[in-house]
Coordinates of C-alpha atoms in Angstrom, one line a residue:
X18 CA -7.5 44.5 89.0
X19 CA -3.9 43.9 87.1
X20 CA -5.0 46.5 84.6
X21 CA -6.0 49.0 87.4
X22 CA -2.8 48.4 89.1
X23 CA -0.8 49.0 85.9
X24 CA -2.2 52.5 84.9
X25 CA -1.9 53.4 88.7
X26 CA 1.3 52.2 88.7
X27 CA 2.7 54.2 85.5
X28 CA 1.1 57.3 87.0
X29 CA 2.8 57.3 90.0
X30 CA 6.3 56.3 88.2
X31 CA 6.1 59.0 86.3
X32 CA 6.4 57.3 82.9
X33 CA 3.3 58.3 81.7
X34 CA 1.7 62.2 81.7
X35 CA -1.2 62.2 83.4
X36 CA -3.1 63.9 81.2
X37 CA -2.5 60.9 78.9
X38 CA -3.9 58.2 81.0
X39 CA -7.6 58.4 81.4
X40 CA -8.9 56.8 78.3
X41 CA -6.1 55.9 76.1
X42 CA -4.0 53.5 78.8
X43 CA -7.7 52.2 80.2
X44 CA -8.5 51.2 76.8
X45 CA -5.3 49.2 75.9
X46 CA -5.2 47.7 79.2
X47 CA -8.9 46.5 78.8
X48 CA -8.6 45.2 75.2
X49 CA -5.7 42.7 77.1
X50 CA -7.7 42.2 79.1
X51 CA -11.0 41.0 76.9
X52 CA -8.8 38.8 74.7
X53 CA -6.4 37.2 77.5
X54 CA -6.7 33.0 77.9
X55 CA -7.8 33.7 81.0
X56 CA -10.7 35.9 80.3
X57 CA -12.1 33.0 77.9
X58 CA -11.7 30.3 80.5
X59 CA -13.7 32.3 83.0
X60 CA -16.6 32.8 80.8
X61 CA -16.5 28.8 79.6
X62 CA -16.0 28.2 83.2
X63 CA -19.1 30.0 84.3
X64 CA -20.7 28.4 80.9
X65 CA -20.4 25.0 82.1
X66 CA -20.9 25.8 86.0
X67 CA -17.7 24.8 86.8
X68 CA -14.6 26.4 88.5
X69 CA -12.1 28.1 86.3
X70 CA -8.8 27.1 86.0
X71 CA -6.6 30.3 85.9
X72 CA -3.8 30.0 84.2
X73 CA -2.2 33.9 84.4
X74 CA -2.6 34.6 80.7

């Protein structure tokens, strides 16, 4: 959702081209995204059945 918001957000700032966005700005924000602390704790949270404990990293 954070990702989503970001790209959105740099669109409608105007600091970055439109045509630019698409795939190259999805792509960094998803590799964040798939190697953030947080990401890791929700997988081992869902691992050992347990709630995760979000830390916003």
């Amino acid at each position: 959702m954070q990702a989503g918001k970001t790209v959105a957000r740099g669109i409608i700032d105007g600091n970055v081209p439109a045509e630019d966005l698409p795939w190259e700005l999805t792509d960094k924000a998803l590799a964040r995204l798939t190697t953030s602390a947080d990401t890791l704790e929700g997988v081992m949270a869902f691992i050992q059945k347990r709630e995760p404990v979000w830390k916003g990293e």
